[in-house]
Coordinates of C-alpha atoms and ligand atoms in Angstrom, one line a residue:
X800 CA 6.4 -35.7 -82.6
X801 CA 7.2 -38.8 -80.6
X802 CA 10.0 -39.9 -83.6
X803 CA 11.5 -36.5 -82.4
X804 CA 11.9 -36.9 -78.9
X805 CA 13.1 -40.9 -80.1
X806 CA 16.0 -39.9 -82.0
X807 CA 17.4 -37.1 -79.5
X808 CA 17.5 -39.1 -76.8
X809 CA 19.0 -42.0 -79.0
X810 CA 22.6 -40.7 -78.2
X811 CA 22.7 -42.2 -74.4
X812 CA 24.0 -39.2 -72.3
X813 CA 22.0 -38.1 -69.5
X814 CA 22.3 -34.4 -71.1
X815 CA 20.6 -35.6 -74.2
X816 CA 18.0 -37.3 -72.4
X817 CA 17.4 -34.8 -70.3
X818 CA 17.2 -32.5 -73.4
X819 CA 14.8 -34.4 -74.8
X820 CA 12.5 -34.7 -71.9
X821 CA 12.2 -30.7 -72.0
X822 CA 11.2 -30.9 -75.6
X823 CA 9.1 -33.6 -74.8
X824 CA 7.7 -31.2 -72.3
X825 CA 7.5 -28.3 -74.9
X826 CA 5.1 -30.5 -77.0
X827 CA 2.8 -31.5 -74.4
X828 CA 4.4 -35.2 -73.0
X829 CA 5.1 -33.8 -70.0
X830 CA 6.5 -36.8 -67.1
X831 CA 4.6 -39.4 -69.1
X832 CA 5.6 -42.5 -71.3
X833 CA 9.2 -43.5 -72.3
X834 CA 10.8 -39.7 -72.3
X835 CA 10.1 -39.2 -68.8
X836 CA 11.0 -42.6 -67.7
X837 CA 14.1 -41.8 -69.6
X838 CA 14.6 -38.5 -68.0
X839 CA 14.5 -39.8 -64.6
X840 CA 16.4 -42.7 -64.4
X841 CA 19.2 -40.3 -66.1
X842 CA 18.2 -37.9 -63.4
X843 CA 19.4 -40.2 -60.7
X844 CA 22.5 -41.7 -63.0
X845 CA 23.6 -37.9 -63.1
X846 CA 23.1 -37.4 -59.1
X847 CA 25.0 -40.9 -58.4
X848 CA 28.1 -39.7 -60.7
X849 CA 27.6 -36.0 -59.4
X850 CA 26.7 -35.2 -56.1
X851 CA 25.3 -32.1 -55.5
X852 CA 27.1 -29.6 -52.9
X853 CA 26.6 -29.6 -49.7
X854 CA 23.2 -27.4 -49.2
X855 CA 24.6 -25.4 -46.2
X856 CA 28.6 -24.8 -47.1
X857 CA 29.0 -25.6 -50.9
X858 CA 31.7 -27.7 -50.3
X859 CA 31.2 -30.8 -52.8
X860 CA 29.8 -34.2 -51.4
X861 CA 31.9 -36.6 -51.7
X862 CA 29.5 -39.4 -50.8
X863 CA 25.8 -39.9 -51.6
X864 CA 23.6 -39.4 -49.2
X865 CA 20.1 -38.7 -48.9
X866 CA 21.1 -35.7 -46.8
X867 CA 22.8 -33.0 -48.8
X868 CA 25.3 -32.1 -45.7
X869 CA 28.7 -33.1 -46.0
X870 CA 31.4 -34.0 -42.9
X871 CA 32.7 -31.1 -42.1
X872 CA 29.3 -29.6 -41.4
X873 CA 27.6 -32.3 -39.6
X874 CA 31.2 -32.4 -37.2
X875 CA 29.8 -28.5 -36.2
X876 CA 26.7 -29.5 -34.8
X877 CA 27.7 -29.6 -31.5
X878 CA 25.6 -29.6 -28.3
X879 CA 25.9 -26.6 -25.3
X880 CA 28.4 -26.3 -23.5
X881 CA 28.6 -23.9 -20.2
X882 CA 26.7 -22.1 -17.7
X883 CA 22.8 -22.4 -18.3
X884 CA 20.2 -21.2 -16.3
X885 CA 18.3 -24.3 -15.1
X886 CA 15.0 -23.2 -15.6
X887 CA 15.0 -21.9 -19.0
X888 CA 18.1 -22.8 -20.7
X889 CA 19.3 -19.4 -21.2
X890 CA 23.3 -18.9 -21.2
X891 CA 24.7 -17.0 -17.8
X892 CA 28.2 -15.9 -17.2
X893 CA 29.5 -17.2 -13.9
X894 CA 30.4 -14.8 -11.9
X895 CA 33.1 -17.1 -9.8
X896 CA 35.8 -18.5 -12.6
X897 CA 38.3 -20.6 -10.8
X898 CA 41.5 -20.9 -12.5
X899 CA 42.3 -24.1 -11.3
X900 CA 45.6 -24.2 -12.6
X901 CA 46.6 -21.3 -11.3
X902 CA 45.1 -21.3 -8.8
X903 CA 46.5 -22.3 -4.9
X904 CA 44.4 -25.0 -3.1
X905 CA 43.2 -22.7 -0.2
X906 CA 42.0 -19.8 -2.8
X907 CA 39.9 -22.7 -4.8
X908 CA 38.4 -24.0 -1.4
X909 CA 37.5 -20.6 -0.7
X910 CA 35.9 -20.1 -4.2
X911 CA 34.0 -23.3 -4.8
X912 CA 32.7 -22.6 -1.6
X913 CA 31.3 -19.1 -2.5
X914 CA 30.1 -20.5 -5.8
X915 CA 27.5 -22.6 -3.9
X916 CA 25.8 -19.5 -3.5
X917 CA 25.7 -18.6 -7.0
X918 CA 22.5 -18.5 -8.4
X919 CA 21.9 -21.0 -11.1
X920 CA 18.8 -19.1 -12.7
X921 CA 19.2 -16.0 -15.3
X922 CA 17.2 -12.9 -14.2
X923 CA 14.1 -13.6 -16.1
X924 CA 13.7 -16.8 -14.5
X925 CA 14.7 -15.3 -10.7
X926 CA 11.6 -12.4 -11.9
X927 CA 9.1 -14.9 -12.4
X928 CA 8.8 -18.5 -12.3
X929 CA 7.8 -19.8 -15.9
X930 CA 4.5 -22.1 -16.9
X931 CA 7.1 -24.9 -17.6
X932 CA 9.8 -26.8 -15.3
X933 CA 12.5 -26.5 -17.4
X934 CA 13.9 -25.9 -21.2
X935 CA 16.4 -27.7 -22.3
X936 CA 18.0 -27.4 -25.8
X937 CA 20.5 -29.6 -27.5
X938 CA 22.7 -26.4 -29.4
X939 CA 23.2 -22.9 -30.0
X940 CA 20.3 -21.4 -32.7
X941 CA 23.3 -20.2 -34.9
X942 CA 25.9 -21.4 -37.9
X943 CA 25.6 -24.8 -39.1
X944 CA 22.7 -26.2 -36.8
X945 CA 20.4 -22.9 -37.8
X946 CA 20.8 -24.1 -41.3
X947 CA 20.1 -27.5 -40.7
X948 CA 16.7 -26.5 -39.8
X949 CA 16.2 -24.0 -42.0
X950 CA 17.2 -27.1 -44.8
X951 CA 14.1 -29.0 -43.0
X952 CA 11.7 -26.0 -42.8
X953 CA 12.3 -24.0 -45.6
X954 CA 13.7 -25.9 -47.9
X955 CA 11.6 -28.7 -47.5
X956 CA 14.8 -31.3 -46.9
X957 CA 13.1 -34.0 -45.0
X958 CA 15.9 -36.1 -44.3
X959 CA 17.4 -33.6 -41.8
X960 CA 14.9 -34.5 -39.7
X961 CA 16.4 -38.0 -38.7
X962 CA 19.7 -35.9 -37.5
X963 CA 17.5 -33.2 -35.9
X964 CA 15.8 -35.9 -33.7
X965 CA 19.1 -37.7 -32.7
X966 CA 19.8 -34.2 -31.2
X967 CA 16.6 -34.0 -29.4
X968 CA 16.7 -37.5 -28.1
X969 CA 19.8 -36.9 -26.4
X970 CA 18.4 -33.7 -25.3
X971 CA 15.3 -35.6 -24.1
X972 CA 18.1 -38.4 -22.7
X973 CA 19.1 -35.9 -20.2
X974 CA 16.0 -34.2 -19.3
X975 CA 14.2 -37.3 -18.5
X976 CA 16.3 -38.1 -15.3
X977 CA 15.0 -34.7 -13.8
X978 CA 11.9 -35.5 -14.7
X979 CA 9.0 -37.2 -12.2
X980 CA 8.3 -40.4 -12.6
X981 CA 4.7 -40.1 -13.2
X982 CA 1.2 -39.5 -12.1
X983 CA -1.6 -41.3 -10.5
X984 CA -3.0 -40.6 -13.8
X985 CA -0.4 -41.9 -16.0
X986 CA 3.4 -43.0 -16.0
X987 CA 3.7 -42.0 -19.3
X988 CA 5.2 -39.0 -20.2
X989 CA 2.4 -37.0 -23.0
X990 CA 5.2 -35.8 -25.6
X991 CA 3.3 -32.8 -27.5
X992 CA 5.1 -31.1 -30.5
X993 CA 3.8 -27.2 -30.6
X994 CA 1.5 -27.7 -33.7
X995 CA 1.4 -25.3 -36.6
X996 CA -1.5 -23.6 -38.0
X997 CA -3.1 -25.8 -40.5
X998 CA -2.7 -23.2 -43.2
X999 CA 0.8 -23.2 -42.3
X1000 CA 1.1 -27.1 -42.1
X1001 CA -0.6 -27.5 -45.8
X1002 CA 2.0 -25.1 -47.1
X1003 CA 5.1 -26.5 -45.7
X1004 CA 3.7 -30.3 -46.1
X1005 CA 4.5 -31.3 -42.6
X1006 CA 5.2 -30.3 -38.9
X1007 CA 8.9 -30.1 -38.5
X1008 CA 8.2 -30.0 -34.4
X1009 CA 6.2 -33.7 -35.0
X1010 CA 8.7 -35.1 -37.3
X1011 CA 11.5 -34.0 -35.0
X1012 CA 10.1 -35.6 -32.2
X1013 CA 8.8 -39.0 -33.7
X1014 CA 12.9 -39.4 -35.1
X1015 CA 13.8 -38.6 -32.0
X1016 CA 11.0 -41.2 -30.1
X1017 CA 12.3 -43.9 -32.1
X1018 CA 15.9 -43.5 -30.4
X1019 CA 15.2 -43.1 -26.6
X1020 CA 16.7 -46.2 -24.6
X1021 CA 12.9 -46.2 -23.0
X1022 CA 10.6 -45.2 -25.3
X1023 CA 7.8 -47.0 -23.5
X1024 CA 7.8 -43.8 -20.9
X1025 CA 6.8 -41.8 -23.8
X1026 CA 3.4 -41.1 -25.5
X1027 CA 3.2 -39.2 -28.8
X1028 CA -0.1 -37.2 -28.2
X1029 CA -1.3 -35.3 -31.5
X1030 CA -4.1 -33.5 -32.2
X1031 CA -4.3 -32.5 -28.4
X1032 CA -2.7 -28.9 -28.5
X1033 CA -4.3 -27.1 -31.2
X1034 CA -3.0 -23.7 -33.0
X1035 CA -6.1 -21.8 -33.7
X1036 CA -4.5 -19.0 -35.2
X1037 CA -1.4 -17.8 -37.0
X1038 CA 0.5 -15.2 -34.8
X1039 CA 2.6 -13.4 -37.2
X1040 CA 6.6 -12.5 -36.5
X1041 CA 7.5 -11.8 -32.9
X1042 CA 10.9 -10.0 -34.7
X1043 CA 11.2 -6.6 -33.0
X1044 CA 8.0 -6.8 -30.2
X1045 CA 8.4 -6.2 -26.8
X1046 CA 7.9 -9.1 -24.3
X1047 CA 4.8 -7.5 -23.3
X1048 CA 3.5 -7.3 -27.2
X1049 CA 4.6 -11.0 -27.9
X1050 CA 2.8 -11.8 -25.2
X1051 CA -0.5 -9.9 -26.2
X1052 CA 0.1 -11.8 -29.8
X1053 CA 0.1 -15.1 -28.6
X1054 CA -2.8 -14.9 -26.4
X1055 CA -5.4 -17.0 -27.6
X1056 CA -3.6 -18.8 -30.2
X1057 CA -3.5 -22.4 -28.8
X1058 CA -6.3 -24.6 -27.1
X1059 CA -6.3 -27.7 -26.1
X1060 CA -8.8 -30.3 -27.7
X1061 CA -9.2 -32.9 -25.4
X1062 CA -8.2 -31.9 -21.4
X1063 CA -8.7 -35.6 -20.5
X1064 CA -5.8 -36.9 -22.5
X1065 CA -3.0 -34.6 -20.3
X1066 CA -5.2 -34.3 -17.0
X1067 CA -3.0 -34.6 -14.3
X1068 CA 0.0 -35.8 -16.5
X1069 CA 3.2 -35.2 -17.5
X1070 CA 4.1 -32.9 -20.5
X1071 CA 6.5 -32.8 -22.6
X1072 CA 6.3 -30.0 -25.0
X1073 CA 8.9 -30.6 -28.2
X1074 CA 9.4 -27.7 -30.8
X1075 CA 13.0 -27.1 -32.9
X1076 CA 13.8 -23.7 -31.7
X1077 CA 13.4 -21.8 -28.4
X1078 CA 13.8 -18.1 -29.3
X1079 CA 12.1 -15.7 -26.8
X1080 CA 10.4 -18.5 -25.0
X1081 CA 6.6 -16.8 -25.6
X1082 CA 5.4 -19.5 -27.7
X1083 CA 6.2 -22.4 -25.1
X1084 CA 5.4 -20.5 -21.9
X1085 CA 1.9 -19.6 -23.8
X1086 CA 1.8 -23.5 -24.9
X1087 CA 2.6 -24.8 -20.9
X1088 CA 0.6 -22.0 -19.6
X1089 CA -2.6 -23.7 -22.1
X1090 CA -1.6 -27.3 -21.3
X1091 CA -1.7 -26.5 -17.3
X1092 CA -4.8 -24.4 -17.4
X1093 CA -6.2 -27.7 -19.3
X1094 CA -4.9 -29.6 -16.2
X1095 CA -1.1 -30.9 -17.2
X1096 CA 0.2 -31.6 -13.8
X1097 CA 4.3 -30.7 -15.3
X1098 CA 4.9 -29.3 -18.5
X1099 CA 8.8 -29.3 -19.7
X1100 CA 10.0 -28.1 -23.2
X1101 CA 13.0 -29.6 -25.6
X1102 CA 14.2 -28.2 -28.3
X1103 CA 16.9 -28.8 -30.8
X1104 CA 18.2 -25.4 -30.3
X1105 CA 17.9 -22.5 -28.5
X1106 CA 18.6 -18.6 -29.4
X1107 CA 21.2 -17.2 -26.5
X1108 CA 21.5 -14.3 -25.5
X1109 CA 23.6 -14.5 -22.3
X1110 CA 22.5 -13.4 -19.2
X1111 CA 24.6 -12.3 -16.4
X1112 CA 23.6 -13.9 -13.0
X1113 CA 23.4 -11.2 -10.9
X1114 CA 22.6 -12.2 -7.1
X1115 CA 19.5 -10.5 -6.0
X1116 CA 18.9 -9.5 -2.4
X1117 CA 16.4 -11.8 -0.5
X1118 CA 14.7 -8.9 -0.4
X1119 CA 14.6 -7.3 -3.8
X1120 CA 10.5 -7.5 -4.1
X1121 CA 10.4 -5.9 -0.5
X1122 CA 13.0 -3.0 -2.1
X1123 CA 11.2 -2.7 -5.5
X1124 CA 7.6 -2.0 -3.3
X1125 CA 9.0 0.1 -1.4
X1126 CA 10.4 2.1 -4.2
X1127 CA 7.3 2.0 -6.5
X1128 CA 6.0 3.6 -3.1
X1129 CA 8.5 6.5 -2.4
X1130 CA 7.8 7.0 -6.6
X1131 CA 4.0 7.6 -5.9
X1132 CA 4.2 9.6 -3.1
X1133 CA 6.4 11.2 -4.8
X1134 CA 3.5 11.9 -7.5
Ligands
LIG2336 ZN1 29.2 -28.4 -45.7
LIG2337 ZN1 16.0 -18.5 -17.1

């Protein structure tokens, strides 16, 4: 048997050898002794002369790399740019474009003025103020940065984590200088990643919020301020897909689902909650809204991207709650 996988892989192609490790495999060798020794060092010969494609456009890569993304791809990833509401991140029109070319000086005086009034919060946010400060993301949830994470998560391409963190550092780069400069308790910001179920987390391997946020650690220009704290926030249960529930219903499915182990570690600190996507925004409200009721003084949220849907900033009347009472009123006497 062992004569037979010796003289097939005799002829020193990488095919052959290759070839021969499957028989080897047929009669029971499996990865062990010389054929599977053989059969991966051609493995990486063939990788080094052949690079794969790129894993997100096809294109072939030109250089080897131990992430399977070529140029033109990681050029795309770019971060926001626009209007965003300042409390949760979402995308707003502005209502006051100024054509400054175009434009003659008095007209822009006259606009920039009124755009001081504009409000700077989409209509969620001006609703209801959310469990967190802010959310800040570094790109769009679409194209080639939705595929980068889907490389890491799904596909189980660890390395995209190190670009993935460069994005949330600078995220976390910018965030920081709205950010207080600490507690009595504690200067140091508590950076918690939303955790994962643990039956989730033994089927995918790893956290891809944890790893994001330890590459991204490793970068800040202070990382002193910071304070990795795992195991705090706990994921008790899984909560299913969120895809096509109200806001009400995604609420009612996240309720219960995180705790916090040890309150002592955030009390009266600073939070920073990290995760790689910000969809609807239910599962970090419900994580801020666990971490203050546990006695976080702030909690903020940064993500590597965030899903937009554009919100229009409409100006509401100083006294839109007044108007919607009074409404709700006339409605029930109304019967
Ligand atoms: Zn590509
Ligand atoms: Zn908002």
């Amino acid at each position: 048997m062992l004569e037979a996988v010796f003289s097939s892989s005799s002829n020193s192609t990488g095919f052959r050898i290759r070839a021969a490790q499957g028989r080897a495999a047929d009669h029971g060798l499996s990865d062990h002794g010389f054929a599977g020794w053989a059969g991966r060092v051609a493995a990486t010969l063939f990788f080094t002369l052949f690079p794969a494609d790129c894993r997100i456009c096809g294109s072939p890569l030109i250089r080897v790399s131990r992430l399977p993304v070529c140029e033109t791809c990681l050029i795309a990833l770019r971060p926001l740019k626009g209007s965003y509401c300042t409390v949760c991140g979402e995308a707003l029109h502005v209502p006051a474009y100024i054509d400054y070319e175009e434009t003659d000086r008095r007209e822009v005086d006259r606009l920039e003025a009124n755009r001081s009034d504009v409000e700077t919060r989409c209509l969620l946010c001006q609703r209801a103020d959310p469990p967190f400060e802010r959310a800040v993301a570094y790109g769009s949830y679409d194209g080639e940065l939705r595929d980068l994470i889907h490389l890491l998560k799904f596909q189980q391409v660890r390395p995209a984590s190190a670009i993935l963190g460069h994005m949330l550092a600078e995220t976390i780069a910018n965030l920081e200088q709205a950010m207080p400069v600490g507690t009595l308790f504690s200067s140091k910001i508590a950076v918690v990643p939303v955790p994962l179920h643990a039956r989730k987390q033994a089927q995918r391997g790893f956290n891809q919020a944890e790893m994001i946020a330890r590459e991204a650690l490793k970068e800040l220009s202070r990382p002193k301020r910071f304070d990795l704290c795992m195991g705090i926030l706990l994921r008790r249960r899984e909560t299913g897909s969120q895809i096509g529930l109200t806001r009400h219903q995604r609420r009612e499915n996240m309720r219960g689902a995180f705790a916090v182990s040890d309150p002592t570690r955030i009390l009266n600190r600073n939070v920073l909650l990290i995760d790689d996507v910000y969809t609807t925004g239910t599962t970090a409200s419900e994580c801020a809204r666990v971490l203050r009721r546990a006695g976080a003084a702030t909690v903020w949220v940064a993500t590597v991207a965030r899903t937009l849907k554009i919100s229009d900033a409409i100006i509401l009347p100083e006294n839109f709650s007044e108007q919607v009472s009074e409404d709700r009123q006339r409605l029930a006497a109304h019967g």
